Coordinates of C-alpha atoms and ligand atoms in Angstrom, one line a residue:
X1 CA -9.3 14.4 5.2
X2 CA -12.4 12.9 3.8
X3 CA -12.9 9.4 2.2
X4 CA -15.2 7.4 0.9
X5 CA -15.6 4.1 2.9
X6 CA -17.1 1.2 2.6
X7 CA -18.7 0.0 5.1
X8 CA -21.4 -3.1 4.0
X9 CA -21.7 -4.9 0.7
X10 CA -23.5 -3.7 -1.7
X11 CA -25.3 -1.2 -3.7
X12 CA -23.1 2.2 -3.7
X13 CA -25.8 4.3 -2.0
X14 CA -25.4 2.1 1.0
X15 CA -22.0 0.7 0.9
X16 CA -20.1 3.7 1.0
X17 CA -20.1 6.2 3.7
X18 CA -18.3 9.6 3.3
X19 CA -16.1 10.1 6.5
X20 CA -14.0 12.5 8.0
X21 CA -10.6 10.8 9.2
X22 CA -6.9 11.8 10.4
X23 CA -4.8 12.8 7.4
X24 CA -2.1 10.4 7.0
X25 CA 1.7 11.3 7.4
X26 CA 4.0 9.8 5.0
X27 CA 6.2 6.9 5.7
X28 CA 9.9 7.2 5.5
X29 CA 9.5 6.3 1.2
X30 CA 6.6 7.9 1.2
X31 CA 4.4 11.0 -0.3
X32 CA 1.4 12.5 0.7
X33 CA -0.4 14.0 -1.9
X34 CA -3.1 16.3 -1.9
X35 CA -5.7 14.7 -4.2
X36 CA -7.9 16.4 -7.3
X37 CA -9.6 13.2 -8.5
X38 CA -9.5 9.8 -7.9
X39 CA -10.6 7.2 -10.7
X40 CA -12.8 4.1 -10.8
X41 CA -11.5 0.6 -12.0
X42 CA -13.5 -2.5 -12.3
X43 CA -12.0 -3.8 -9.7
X44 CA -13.3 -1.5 -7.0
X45 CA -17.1 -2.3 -8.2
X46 CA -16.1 -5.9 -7.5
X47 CA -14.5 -4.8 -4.1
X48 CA -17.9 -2.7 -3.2
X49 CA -19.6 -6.3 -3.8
X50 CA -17.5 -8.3 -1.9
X51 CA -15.8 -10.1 -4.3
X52 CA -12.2 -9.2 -4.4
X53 CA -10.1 -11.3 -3.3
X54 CA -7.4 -8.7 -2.7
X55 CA -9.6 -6.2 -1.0
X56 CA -9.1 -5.1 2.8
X57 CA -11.4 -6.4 5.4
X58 CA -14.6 -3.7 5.8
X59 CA -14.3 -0.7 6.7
X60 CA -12.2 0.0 3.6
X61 CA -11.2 2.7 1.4
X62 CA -10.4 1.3 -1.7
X63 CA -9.3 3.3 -4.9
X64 CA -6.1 2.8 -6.9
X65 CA -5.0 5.6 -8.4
X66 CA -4.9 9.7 -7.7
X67 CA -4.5 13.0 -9.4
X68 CA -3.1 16.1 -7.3
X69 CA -0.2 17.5 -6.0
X70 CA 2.5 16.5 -3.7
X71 CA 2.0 18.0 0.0
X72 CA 5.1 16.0 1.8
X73 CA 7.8 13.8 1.0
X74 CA 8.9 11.2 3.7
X75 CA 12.7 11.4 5.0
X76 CA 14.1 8.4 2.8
X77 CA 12.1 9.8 -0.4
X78 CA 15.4 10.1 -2.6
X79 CA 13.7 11.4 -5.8
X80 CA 11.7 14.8 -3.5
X81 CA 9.1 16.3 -5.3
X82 CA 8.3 20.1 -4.3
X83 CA 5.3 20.9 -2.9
X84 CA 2.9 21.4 -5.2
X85 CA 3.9 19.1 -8.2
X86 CA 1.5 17.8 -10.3
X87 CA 1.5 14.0 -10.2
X88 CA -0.5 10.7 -10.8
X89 CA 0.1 8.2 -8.0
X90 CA -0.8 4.6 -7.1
X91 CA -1.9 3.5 -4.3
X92 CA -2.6 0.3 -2.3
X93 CA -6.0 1.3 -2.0
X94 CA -6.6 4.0 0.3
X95 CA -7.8 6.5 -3.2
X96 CA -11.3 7.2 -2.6
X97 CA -9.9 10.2 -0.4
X98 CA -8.6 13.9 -0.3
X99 CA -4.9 12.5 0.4
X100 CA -3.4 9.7 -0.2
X101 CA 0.0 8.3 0.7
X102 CA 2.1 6.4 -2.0
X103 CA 5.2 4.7 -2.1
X104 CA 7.5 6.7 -4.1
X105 CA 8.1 4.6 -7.0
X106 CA 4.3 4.9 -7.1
X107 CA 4.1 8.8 -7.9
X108 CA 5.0 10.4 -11.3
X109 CA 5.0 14.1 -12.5
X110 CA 2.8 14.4 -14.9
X111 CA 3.0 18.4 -15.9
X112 CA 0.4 20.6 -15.3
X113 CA -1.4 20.8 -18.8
X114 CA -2.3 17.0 -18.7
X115 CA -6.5 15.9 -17.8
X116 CA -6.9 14.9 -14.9
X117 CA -8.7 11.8 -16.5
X118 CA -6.4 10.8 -18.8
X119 CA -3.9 10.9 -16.0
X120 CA -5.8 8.5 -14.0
X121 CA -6.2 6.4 -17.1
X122 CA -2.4 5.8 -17.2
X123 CA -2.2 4.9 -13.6
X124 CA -4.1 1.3 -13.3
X125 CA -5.4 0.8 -16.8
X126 CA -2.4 1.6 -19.2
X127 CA 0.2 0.4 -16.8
X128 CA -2.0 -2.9 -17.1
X129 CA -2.1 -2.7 -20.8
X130 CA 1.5 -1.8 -20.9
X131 CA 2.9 -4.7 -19.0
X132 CA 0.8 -6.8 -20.6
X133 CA 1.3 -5.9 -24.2
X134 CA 5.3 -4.4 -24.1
X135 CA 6.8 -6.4 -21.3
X136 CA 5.5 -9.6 -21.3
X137 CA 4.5 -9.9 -25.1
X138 CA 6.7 -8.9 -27.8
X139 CA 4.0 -7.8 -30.8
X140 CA 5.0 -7.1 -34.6
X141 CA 3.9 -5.4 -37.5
X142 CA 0.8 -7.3 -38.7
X143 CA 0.4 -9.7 -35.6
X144 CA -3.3 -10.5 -35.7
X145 CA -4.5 -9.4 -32.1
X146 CA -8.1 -10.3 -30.5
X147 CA -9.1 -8.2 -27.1
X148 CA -12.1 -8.9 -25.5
X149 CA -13.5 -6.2 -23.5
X150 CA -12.2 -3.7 -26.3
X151 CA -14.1 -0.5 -25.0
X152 CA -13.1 -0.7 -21.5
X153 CA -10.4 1.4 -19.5
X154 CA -8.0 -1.7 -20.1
X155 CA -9.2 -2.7 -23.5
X156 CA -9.1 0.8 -24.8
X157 CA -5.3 1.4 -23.7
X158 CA -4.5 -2.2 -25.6
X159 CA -6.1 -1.3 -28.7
X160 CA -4.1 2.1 -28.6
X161 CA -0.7 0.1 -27.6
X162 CA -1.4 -2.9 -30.1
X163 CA -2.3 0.0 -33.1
X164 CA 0.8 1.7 -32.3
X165 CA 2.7 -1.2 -33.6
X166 CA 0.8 -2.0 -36.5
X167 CA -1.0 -5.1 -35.6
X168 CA -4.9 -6.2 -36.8
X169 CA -7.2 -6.1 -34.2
X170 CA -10.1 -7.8 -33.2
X171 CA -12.3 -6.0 -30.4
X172 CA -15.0 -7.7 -29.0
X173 CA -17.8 -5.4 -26.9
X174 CA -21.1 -5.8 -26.4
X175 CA -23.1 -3.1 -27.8
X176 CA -23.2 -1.5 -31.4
X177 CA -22.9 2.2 -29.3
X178 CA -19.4 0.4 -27.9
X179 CA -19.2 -1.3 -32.0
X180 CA -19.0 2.3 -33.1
X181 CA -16.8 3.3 -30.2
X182 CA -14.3 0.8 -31.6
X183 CA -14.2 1.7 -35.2
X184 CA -13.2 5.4 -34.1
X185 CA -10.2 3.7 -32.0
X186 CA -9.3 2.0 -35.3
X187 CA -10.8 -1.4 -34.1
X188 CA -10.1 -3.6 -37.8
X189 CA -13.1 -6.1 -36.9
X190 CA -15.7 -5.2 -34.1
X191 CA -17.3 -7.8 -32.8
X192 CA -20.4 -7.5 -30.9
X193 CA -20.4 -10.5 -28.6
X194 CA -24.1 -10.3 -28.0
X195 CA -25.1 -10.9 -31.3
X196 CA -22.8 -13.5 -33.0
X197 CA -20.3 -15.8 -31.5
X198 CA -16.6 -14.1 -31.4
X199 CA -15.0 -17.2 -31.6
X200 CA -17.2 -18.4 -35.0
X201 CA -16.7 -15.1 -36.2
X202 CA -12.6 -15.1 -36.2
X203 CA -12.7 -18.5 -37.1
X204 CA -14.6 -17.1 -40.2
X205 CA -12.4 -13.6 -40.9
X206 CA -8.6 -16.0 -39.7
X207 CA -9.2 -19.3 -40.2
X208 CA -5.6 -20.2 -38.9
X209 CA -6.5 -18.3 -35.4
X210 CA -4.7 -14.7 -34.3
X211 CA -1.1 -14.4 -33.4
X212 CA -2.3 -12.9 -29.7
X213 CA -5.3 -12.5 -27.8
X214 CA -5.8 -10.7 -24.7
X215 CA -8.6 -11.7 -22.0
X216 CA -10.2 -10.0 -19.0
X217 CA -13.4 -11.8 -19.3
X218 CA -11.7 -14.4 -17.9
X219 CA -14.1 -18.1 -17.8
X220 CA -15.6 -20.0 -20.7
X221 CA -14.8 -16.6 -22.8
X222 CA -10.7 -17.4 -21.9
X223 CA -11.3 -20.8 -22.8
X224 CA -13.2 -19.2 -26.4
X225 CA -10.0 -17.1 -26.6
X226 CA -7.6 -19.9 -26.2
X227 CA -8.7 -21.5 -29.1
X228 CA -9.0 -18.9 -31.0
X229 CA -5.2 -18.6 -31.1
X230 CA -3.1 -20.2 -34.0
X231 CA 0.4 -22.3 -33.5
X232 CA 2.7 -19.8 -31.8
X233 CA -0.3 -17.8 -30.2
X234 CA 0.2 -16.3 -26.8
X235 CA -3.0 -15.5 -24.9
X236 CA -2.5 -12.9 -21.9
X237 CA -5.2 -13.8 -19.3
X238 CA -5.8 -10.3 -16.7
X239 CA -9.1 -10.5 -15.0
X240 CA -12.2 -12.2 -14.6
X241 CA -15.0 -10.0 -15.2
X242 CA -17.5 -12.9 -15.7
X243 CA -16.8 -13.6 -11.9
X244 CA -19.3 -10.4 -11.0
X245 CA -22.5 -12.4 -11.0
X246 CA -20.9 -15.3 -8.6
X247 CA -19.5 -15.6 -5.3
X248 CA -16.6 -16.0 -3.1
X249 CA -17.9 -19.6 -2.3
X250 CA -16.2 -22.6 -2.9
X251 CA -18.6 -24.2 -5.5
X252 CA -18.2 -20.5 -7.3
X253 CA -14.5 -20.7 -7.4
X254 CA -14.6 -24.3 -8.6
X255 CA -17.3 -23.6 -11.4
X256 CA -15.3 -20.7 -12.8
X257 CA -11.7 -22.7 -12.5
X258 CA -13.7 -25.1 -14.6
X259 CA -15.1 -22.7 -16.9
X260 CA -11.2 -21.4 -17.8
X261 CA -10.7 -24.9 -18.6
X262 CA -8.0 -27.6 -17.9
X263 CA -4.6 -27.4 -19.5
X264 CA -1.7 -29.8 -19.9
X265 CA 1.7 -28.5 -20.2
X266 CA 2.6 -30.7 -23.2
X267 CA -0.4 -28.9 -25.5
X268 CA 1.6 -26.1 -24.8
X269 CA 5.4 -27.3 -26.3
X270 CA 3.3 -29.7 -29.2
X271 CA 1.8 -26.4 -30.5
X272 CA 4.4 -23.7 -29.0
X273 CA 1.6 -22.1 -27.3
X274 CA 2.0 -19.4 -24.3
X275 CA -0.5 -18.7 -21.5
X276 CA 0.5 -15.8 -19.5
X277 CA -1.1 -14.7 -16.2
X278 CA -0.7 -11.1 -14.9
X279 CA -1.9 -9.5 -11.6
X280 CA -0.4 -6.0 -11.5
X281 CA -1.4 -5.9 -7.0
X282 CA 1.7 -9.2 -7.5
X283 CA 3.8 -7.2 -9.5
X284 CA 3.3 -4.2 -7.4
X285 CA 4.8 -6.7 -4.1
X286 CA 7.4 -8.2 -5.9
X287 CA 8.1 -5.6 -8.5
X288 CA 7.6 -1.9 -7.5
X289 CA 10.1 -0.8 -10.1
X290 CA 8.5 -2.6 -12.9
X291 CA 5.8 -0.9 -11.9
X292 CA 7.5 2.6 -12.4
X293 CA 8.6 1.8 -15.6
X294 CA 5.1 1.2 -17.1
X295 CA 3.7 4.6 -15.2
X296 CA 6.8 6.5 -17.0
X297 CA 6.3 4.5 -20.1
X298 CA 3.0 5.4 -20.6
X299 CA 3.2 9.1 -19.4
X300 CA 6.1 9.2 -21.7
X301 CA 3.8 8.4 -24.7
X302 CA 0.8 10.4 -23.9
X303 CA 3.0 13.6 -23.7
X304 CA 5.2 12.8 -27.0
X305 CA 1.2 12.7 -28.4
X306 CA 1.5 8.4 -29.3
X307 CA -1.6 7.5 -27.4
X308 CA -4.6 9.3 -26.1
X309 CA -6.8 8.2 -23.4
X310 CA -10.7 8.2 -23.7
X311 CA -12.3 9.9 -20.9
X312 CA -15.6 8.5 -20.7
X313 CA -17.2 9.9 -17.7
X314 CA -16.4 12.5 -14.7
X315 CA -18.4 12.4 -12.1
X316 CA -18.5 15.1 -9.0
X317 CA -17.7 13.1 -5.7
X318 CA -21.3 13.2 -4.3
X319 CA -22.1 11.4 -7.4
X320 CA -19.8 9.1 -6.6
X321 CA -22.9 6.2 -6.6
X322 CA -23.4 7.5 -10.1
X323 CA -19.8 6.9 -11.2
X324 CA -19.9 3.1 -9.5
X325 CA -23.0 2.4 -11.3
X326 CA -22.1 3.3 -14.6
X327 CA -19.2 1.0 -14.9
X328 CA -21.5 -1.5 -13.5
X329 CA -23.6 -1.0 -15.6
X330 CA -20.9 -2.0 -18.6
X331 CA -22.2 1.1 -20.6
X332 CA -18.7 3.3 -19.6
X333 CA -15.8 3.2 -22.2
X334 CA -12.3 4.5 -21.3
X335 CA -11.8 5.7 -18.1
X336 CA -14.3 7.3 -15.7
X337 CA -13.6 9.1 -13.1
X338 CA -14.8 11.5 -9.3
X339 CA -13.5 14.7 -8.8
X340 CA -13.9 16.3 -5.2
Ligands
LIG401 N1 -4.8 -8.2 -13.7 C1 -4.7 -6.9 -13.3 O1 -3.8 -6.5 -12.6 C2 -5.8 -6.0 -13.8 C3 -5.6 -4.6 -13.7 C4 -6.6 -3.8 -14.2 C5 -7.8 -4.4 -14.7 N2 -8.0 -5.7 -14.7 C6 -9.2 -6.3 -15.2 O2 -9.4 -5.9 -16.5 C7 -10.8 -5.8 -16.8 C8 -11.1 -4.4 -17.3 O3 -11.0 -3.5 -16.3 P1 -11.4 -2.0 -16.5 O4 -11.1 -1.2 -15.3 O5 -10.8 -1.6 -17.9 O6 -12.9 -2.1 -16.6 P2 -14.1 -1.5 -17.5 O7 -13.6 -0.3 -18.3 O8 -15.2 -1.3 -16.7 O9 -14.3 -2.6 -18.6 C9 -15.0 -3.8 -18.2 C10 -15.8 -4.3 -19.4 O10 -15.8 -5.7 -19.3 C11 -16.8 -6.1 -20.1 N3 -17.4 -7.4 -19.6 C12 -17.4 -8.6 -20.2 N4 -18.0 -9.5 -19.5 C13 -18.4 -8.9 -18.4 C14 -19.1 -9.4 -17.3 N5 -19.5 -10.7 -17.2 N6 -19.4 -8.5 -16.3 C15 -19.0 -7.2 -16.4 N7 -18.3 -6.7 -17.4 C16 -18.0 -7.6 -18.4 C17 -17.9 -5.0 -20.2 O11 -17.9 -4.5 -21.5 P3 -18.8 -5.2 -22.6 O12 -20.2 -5.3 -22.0 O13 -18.7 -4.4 -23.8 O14 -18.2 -6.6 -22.8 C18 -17.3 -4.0 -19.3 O15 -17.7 -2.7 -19.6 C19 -11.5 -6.2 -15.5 O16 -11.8 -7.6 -15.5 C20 -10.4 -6.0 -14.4 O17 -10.6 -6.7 -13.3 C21 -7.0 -6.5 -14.2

């Protein structure tokens, strides 16, 4: 099979190297599948910099998430797929490839009219969305909601979720091209970080704060969004985007711990607050079947026509550098992703 490896730190045209390597054979609870396209996540430009935490040592082929069909199912696989079904898959890395092996509980039929891009959208960034917004939050009708990060892969799939129940949202992004982006999706107040403060600004449109606010900015923007919540606000804290122009070292970790800000226990109970961490590669280990449900979930709603994935870019896999430096470049919204 081929891959995508990375093999220094980097900029894409020198950090990835496309190899040819042995195609894996599937575990016992494992299936191999034959791979169409394989999409990008924020995460993986952090891993090609070195500054993942969860990434595997160098060389490393990292990717999360696969469309194609299944070529093999492993001898304890109790749900077998033929050959040849259509699926979306996660994968503990290992995505930036031809085939990929996945645990089973990883790998959902997915039909064969469905994009290939909006099928990788489901895989990382609405199973994200989903766990953050059904399972760990319960939102009403008319809940006030701020996401920060709106136009992304992640922040689109929240708006969609969040709209689906009725709630107001406030999208923060940092372009007017994004701005307008967001008004399409059905954003209530755009902000546009870049040119007024988002926290001033809901202060301005909610005075008593939003009901929910969901953060992958992560830093002194999560602190921003804690306080913008009112009494009873939950804040869902994912990522920590900011952390892309620091390090690994231990002054960098320290500087952005202190950036998220220091919290008591007690100021949450005096003002029945909620501060909720998620890490999906945690709830992956501990949880594989929650991990099912949100793939199914959000299949489920795509096909009954609920939610629609942006596809924002597809790239060919020799452009692969292309692909890595558009989401760097923060001008990507929805889901982009390489097709070999
Ligand atoms: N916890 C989990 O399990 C989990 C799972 C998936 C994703 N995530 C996190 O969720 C976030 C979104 O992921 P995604 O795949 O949806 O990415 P994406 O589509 O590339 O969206 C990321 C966006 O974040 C915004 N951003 C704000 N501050 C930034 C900064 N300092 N540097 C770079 N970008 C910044 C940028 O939009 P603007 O310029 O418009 O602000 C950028 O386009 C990431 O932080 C990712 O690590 C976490």
């Amino acid at each position: 099979m081929k891959t995508y490896t990375i093999i220094k730190y980097g900029e894409p045209e020198k950090a990835f190297e496309l190899q040819e390597k042995p195609t894996p054979v599937p575990a016992a609870n494992e299936i191999l599948v034959a791979v169409d396209a394989f999409g990008i996540n924020f995460a993986d430009i952090m891993a090609r910099n070195g500054l993942y935490q969860d990434a595997p040592p160098l060389p490393a082929v990292i990717g999360y998430e696969s469309v194609g069909r299944v070529e093999a199912c492993g001898s304890d696989v109790k749900n077998k797929l033929e050959k040849g079904t259509r699926v979306v898959a996660f994968s503990r890395f290992g995505g930036y490839a031809t085939h990929v092996v996945s645990d089973e509980r990883a790998v959902v039929p997915i039909g064969e009219d469905m994009d290939a891009g909006v099928a990788c959208a489901l895989a990382v960034q609405y199973s994200t969305a989903w766990f953050c917004a059904e399972e760990m939050i319960r939102l009403r009708k008319g809940n006030h909601v701020l996401i920060q990060a709106a136009a992304g892969g992640v922040g689109t799939a929240l708006v969609q979720l969040c709209k689906r129940h009725g709630c107001i949202i406030y999208g923060t992004a940092g372009s007017d091209k994004k701005l307008e982006y967001l008004r399409e999706l059905g954003v209530d107040y755009p902000i546009n970080y870049n040119t007024s403060d988002f926290a001033a600004e809901i202060k301005k449109l909610r005075p008593e704060g939003v009901d929910v606010a969901f953060d992958s900015v992560g830093g002194k923007t999560f602190r921003k969004s804690f306080n913008s919540i009112n009494k009873g606000g939950r804040i869902v804290g994912y990522g920590a985007a900011e952390n892309l122009g620091g390090g690994l070292q231990i002054w960098d970790t320290l500087k952005m711990v202190f950036n998220f800000g220091i919290y008591h226990p007690v100021q949450f109970l005096m003002n029945s607050r909620g501060m909720i961490g998620v890490n999906m590669l945690r709830i992956a280990d501990n949880h594989p079947d929650w991990l099912k449900i949100c793939l199914e979930s959000v299949v489920d709603l795509v096909q009954k026509g609920e939610i629609k994935p942006t596809v924002g870019g597809v790239f060919s896999a020799d452009k692969l550098y292309d692909a890595h430096r558009f989401v760097e470049s923060r001008k990507s919204m929805g889901k982009v992703i390489v097709k070999w």
